[in-house]
Coordinates of C-alpha atoms in Angstrom, one line a residue:
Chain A
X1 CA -16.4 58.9 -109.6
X2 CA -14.1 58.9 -106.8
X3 CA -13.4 62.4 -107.6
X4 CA -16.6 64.0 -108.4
X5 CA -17.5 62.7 -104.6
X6 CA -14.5 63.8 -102.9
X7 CA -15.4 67.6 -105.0
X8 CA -18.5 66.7 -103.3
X9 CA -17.5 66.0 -99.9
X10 CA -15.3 69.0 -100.2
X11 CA -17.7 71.3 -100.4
X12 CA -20.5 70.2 -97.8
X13 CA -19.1 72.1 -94.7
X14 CA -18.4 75.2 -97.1
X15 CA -21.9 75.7 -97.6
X16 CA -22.0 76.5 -94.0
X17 CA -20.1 79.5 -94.3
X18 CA -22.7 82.1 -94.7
X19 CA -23.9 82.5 -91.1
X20 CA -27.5 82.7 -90.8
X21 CA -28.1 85.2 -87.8
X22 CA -30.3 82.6 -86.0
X23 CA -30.9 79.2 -86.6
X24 CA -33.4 78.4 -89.3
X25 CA -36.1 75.0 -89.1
X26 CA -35.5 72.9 -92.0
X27 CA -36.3 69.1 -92.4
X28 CA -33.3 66.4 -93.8
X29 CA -33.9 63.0 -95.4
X30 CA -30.9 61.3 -95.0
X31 CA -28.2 58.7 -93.6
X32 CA -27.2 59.2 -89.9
X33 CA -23.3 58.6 -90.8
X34 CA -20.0 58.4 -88.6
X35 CA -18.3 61.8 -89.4
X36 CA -14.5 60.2 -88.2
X37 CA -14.6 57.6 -91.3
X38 CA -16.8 60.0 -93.8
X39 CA -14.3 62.7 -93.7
X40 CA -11.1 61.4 -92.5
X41 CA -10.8 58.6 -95.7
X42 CA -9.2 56.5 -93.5
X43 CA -11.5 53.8 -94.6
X44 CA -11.6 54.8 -98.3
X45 CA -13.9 56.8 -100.4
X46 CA -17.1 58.3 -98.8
X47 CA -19.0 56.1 -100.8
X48 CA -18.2 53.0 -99.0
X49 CA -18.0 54.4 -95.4
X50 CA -22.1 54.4 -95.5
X51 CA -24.8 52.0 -95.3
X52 CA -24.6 48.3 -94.8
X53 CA -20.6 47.7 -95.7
X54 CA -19.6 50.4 -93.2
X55 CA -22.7 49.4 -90.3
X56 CA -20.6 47.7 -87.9
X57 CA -17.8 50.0 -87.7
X58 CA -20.1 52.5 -87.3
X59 CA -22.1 51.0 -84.5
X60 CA -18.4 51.1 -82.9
X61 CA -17.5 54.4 -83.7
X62 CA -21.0 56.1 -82.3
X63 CA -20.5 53.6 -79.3
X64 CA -16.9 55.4 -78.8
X65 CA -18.4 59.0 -78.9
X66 CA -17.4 59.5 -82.7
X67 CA -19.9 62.5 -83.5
X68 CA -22.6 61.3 -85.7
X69 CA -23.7 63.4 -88.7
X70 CA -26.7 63.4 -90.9
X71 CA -25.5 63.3 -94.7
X72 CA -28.7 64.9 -96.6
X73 CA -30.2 64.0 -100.2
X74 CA -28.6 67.7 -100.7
X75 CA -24.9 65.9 -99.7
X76 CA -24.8 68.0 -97.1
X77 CA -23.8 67.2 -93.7
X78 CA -25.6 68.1 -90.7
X79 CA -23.3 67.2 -87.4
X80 CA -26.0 66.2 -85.0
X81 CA -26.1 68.0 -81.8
X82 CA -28.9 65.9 -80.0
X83 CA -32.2 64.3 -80.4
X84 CA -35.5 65.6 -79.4
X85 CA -35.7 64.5 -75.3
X86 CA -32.6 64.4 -75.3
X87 CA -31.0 66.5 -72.0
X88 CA -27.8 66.6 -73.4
X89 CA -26.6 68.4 -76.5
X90 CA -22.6 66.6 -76.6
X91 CA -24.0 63.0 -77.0
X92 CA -22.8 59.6 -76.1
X93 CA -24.1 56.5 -77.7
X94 CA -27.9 57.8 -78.2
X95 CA -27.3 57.5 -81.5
X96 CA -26.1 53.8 -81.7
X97 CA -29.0 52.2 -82.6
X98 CA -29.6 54.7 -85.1
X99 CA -26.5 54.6 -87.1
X100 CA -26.6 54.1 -90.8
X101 CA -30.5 54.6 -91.0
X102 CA -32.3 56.6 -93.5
X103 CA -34.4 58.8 -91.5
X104 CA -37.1 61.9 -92.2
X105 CA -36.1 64.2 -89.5
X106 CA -37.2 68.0 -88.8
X107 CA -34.8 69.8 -86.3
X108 CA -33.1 73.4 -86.1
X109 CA -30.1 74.1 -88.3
X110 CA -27.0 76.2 -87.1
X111 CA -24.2 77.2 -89.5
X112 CA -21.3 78.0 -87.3
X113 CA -17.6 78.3 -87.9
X114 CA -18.4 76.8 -91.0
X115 CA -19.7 73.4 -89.8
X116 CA -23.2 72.6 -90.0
X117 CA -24.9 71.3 -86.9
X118 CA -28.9 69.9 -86.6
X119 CA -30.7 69.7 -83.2
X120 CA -33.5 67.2 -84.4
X121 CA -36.7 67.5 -83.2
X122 CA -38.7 65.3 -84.2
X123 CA -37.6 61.7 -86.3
X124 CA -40.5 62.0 -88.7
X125 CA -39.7 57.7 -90.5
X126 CA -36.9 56.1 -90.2
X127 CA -36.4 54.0 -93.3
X128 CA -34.1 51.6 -91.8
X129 CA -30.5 50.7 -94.1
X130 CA -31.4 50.6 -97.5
X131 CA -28.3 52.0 -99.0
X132 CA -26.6 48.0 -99.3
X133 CA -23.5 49.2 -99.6
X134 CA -22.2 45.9 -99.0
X135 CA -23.1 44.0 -102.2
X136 CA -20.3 46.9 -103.6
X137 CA -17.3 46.4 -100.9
X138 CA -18.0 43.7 -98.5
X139 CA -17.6 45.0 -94.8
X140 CA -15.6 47.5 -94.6
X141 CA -13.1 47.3 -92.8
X142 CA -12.3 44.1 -93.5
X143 CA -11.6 43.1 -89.8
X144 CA -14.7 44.9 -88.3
X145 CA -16.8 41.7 -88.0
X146 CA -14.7 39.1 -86.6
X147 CA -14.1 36.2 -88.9
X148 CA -15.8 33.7 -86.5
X149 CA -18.8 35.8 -86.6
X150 CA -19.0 35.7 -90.3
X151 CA -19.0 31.9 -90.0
X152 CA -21.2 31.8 -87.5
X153 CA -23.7 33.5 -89.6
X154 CA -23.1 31.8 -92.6
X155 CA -23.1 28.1 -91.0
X156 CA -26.4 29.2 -89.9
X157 CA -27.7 30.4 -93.3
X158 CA -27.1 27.0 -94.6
Chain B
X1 CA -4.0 57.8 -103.5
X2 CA -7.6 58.1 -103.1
X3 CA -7.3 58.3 -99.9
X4 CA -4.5 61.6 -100.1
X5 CA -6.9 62.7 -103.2
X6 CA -10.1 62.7 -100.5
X7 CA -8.3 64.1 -97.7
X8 CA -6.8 66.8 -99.8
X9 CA -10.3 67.9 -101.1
X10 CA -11.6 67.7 -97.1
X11 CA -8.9 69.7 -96.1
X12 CA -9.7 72.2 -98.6
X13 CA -13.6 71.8 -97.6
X14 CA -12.9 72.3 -93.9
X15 CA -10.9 75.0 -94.6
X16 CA -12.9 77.4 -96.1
X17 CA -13.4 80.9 -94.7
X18 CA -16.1 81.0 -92.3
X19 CA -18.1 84.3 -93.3
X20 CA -17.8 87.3 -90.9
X21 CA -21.0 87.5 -89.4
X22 CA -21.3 86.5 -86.0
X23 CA -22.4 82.6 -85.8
X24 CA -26.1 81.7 -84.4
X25 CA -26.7 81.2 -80.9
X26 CA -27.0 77.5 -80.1
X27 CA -30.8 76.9 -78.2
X28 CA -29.3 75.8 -74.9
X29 CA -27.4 77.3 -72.3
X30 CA -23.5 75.4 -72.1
X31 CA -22.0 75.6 -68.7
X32 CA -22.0 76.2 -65.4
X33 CA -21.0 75.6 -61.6
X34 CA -18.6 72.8 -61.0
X35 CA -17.0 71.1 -57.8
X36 CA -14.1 69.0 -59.1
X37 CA -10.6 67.7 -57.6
X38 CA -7.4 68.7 -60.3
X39 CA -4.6 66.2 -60.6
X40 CA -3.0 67.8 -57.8
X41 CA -5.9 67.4 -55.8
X42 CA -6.7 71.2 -55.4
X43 CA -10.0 71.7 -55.1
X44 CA -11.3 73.6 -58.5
X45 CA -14.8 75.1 -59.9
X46 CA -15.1 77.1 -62.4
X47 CA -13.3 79.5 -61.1
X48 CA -10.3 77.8 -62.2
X49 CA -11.4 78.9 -66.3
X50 CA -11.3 82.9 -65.5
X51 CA -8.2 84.6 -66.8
X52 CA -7.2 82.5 -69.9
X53 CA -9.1 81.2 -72.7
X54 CA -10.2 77.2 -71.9
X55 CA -10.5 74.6 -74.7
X56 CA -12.3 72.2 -72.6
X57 CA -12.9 68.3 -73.6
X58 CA -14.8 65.6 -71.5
X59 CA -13.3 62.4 -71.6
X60 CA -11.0 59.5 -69.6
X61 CA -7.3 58.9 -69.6
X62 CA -7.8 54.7 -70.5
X63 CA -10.2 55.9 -73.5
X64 CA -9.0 53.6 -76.3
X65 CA -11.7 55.3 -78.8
X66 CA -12.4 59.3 -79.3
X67 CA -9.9 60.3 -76.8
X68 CA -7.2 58.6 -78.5
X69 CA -7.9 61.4 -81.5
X70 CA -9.0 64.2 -79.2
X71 CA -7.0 64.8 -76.9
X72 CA -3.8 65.1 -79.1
X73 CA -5.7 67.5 -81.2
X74 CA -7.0 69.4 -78.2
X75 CA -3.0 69.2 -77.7
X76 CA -1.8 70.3 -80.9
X77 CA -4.6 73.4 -81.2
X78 CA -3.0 74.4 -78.3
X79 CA 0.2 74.4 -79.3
X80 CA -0.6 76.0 -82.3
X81 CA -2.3 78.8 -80.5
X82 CA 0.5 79.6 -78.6
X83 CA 2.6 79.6 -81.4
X84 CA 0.1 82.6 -82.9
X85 CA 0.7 83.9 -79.5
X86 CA -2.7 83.2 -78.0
X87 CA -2.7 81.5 -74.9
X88 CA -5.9 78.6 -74.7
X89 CA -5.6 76.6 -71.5
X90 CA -5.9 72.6 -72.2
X91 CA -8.7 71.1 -69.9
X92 CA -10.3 67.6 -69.5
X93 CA -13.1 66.7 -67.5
X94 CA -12.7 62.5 -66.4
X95 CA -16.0 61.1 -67.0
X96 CA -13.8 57.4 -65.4
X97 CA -14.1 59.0 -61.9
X98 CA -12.9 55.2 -60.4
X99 CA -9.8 55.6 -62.1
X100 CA -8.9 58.4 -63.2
X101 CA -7.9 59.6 -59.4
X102 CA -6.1 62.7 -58.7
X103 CA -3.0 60.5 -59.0
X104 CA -4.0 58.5 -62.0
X105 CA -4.9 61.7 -63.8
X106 CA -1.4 63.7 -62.4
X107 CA 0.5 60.6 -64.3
X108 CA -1.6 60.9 -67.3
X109 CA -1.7 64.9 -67.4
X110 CA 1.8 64.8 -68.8
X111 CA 1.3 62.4 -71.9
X112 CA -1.6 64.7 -73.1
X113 CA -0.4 68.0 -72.5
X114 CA 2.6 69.9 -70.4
X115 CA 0.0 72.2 -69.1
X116 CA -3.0 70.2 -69.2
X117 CA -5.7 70.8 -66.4
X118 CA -7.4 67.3 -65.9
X119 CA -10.5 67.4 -62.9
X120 CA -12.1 64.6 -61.5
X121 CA -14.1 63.8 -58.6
X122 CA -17.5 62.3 -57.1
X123 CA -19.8 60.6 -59.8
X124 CA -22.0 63.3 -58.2
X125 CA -20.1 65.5 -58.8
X126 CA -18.8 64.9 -62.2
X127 CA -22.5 64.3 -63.0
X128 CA -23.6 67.7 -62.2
X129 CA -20.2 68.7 -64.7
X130 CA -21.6 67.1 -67.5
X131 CA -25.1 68.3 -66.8
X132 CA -23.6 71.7 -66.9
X133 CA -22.3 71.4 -70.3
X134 CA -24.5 69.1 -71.5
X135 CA -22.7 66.4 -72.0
X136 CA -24.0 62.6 -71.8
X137 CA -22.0 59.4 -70.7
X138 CA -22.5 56.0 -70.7
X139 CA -21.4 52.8 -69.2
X140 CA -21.3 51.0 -72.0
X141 CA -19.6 47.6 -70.6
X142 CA -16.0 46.4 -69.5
X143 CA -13.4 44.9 -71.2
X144 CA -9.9 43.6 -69.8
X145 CA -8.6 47.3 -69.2
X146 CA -11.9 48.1 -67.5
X147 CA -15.0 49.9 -68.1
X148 CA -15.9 51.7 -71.3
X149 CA -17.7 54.8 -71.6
X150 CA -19.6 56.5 -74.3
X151 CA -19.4 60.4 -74.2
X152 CA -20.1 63.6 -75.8
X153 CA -16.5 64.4 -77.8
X154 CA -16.7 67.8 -79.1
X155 CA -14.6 70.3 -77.7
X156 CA -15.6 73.6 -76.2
X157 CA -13.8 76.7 -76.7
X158 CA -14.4 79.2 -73.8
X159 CA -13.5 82.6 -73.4
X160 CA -11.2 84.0 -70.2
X161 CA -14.3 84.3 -68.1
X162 CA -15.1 80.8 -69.0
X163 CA -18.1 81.9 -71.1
X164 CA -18.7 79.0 -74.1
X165 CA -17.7 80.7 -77.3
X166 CA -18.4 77.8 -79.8
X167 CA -18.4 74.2 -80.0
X168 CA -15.4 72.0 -82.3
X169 CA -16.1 68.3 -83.4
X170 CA -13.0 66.2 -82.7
X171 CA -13.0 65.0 -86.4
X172 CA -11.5 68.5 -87.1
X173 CA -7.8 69.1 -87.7
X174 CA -6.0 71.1 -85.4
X175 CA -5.1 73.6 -87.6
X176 CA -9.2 74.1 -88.5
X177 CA -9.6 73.8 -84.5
X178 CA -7.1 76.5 -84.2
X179 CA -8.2 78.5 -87.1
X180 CA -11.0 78.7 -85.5
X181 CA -10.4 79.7 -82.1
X182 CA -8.5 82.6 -83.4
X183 CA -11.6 83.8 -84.7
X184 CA -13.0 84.3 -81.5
X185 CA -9.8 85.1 -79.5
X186 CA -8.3 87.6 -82.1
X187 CA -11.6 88.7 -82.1
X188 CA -12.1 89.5 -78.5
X189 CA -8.7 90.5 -78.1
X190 CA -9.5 93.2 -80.9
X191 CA -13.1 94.0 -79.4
X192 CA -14.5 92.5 -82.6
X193 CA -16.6 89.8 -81.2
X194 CA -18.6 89.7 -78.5
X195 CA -18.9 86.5 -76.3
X196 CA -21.3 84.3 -78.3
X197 CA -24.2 83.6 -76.0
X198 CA -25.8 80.3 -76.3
X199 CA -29.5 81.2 -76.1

């Protein structure tokens, strides 16, 4: 498994190599991710650096200017240049609230250097988390949610 | 192992060929006049990026998060450019103008790079930097070090004239960053490539 992904991971910023002479309007269902864990495997497999497991260490990464990408059904992944108002192309933490989400969106692909980069246009649904990644590995990391937290939340659960 | 099997087939992924036609314009313009303050405290606009190649990154000397990885790659590009014998000058933009200060930034310079450029100066000022190149940052609150920012953190390569020639997330390695600088620079250097416009 681990290695049919990582095949899979390998090849998602290849596909970008044939240049398109302009950029080309395409529309991406898909998990706004945080590119540093996804592709660096510092955390582990791709697999549980998305959805719910990896949310909170997500949240921190976007919130620490970690670029945010947009993996696709296709596995793809889109590095997302900005959202539709925003002024600036290089973003900050627009993105914060966002992370992890499914979303619909429609935006302009570039394929350059190899990398694949989406200004979104429009955010068509947003299907909240449903990838529950967590019910497979917990949070991870481990430390990412302080332990008091965690108690916190359970003691009010009960 | 996983985690060397996964970075292995990454590294592999990131560094395939890029094909040879000439990469699409991005649909907004990247760059522009500044008024900054270097670590010396010479004034500097963008003058300061005609002659040599800039790789340019915006950021803040106390950054615990993305700079931490950035700027060493920025760094270690850099190195490895000159190595090839392409000279890329190292340059970061403060987006902490309270303290990263001329001085501040003239201590800091050092740890990042030997021949690092760092500007600060006014929030106006710095504002109208990042407006220029389109870059957005945040107060985002203050720990015991001090305030933290959010901000943009991919890296600009610009050619001698300062002209944006293409944009590098900071989750690339330096040897992808530097692979593909040369792209451009050989490129120029061999009348290859023309300056990639950005509209």
């Amino acid at each position: 498994m681990i290695g049919r992904l990582s095949a899979a991971a390998a090849t998602m910023l290849c596909a970008a190599s044939a240049h398109a002479a302009e950029g080309e309007r395409i529309d991406v269902t898909g998990e706004l991710i945080d590119t540093w864990c996804y592709f660096s495997g510092v955390m582990g497999g791709p697999e549980a650096v998305v959805g719910t497991a990896h949310h909170t260490c997500a949240m921190w990464c976007a919130a620490g200017g970690i670029p945010v990408g947009l993996l696709g059904e296709d596995g793809e992944v889109y590095m997302v240049l900005k959202l539709d108002g925003d002024d600036a192309a290089n973003g900050g933490d627009s993105f914060l609230t966002l992370t992890n989400d499914t979303v619909e969106a429609s935006g302009m692909h570039y394929a350059r250097d190899g990398i694949n980069y989406l200004v979104v246009s429009e955010v068509r649904s947003n299907l909240g988390i449903p990838n529950e990644t967590h019910e497979d590995f917990g949070v991870i990391p481990g430390n990412a949610i302080p332990d008091a937290v965690v108690d916190d939340v359970l003691a009010e659960a009960e | 192992m996983r985690v060397r099997l996964l970075a292995a087939a990454l590294a592999a992924g990131l560094a395939a060929p890029a094909g040879a036609e000439a990469p699409p314009p991005l649909p907004f313009d990247i760059g522009g006049p500044f008024a900054l303050i270097d670590q010396h405290g010479t004034p500097r606009t963008e003058a300061a990026l005609v002659g040599t190649p800039s790789l340019l990154f915006f950021g803040y000397a106390q950054c615990q998060a993305i700079c931490t990885v950035a700027l060493p790659r920025l760094a270690e590009t850099v190195d490895l450019l000159t190595e090839a014998g392409v000279e890329v000058r190292p340059v970061l933009v403060t987006v902490d103008p309270v303290r990263d200060t001329p001085e501040a930034l003239r201590e800091a310079a050092p740890r990042v790079h030997p021949r690092l450029l760092a500007l600060t100066g006014s929030e106006a000022a710095l504002a109208a930097a990042r407006k220029a190149y389109r870059v957005e940052s945040e107060l985002i609150g203050e720990d015991i070090e001090g305030p933290l920012y959010s901000h943009g953190s991919f890296l600009y390569l610009l050619d001698d004239r300062g002209n944006f020639l293409t944009l590098l997330p900071p989750i690339l390695g330096p040897e992808r960053m530097a692979k593909i600088a040369r792209k451009y620079l050989d490129g120029r250097a061999m009348g290859q490539l023309e300056p990639v416009g950005t509209r």
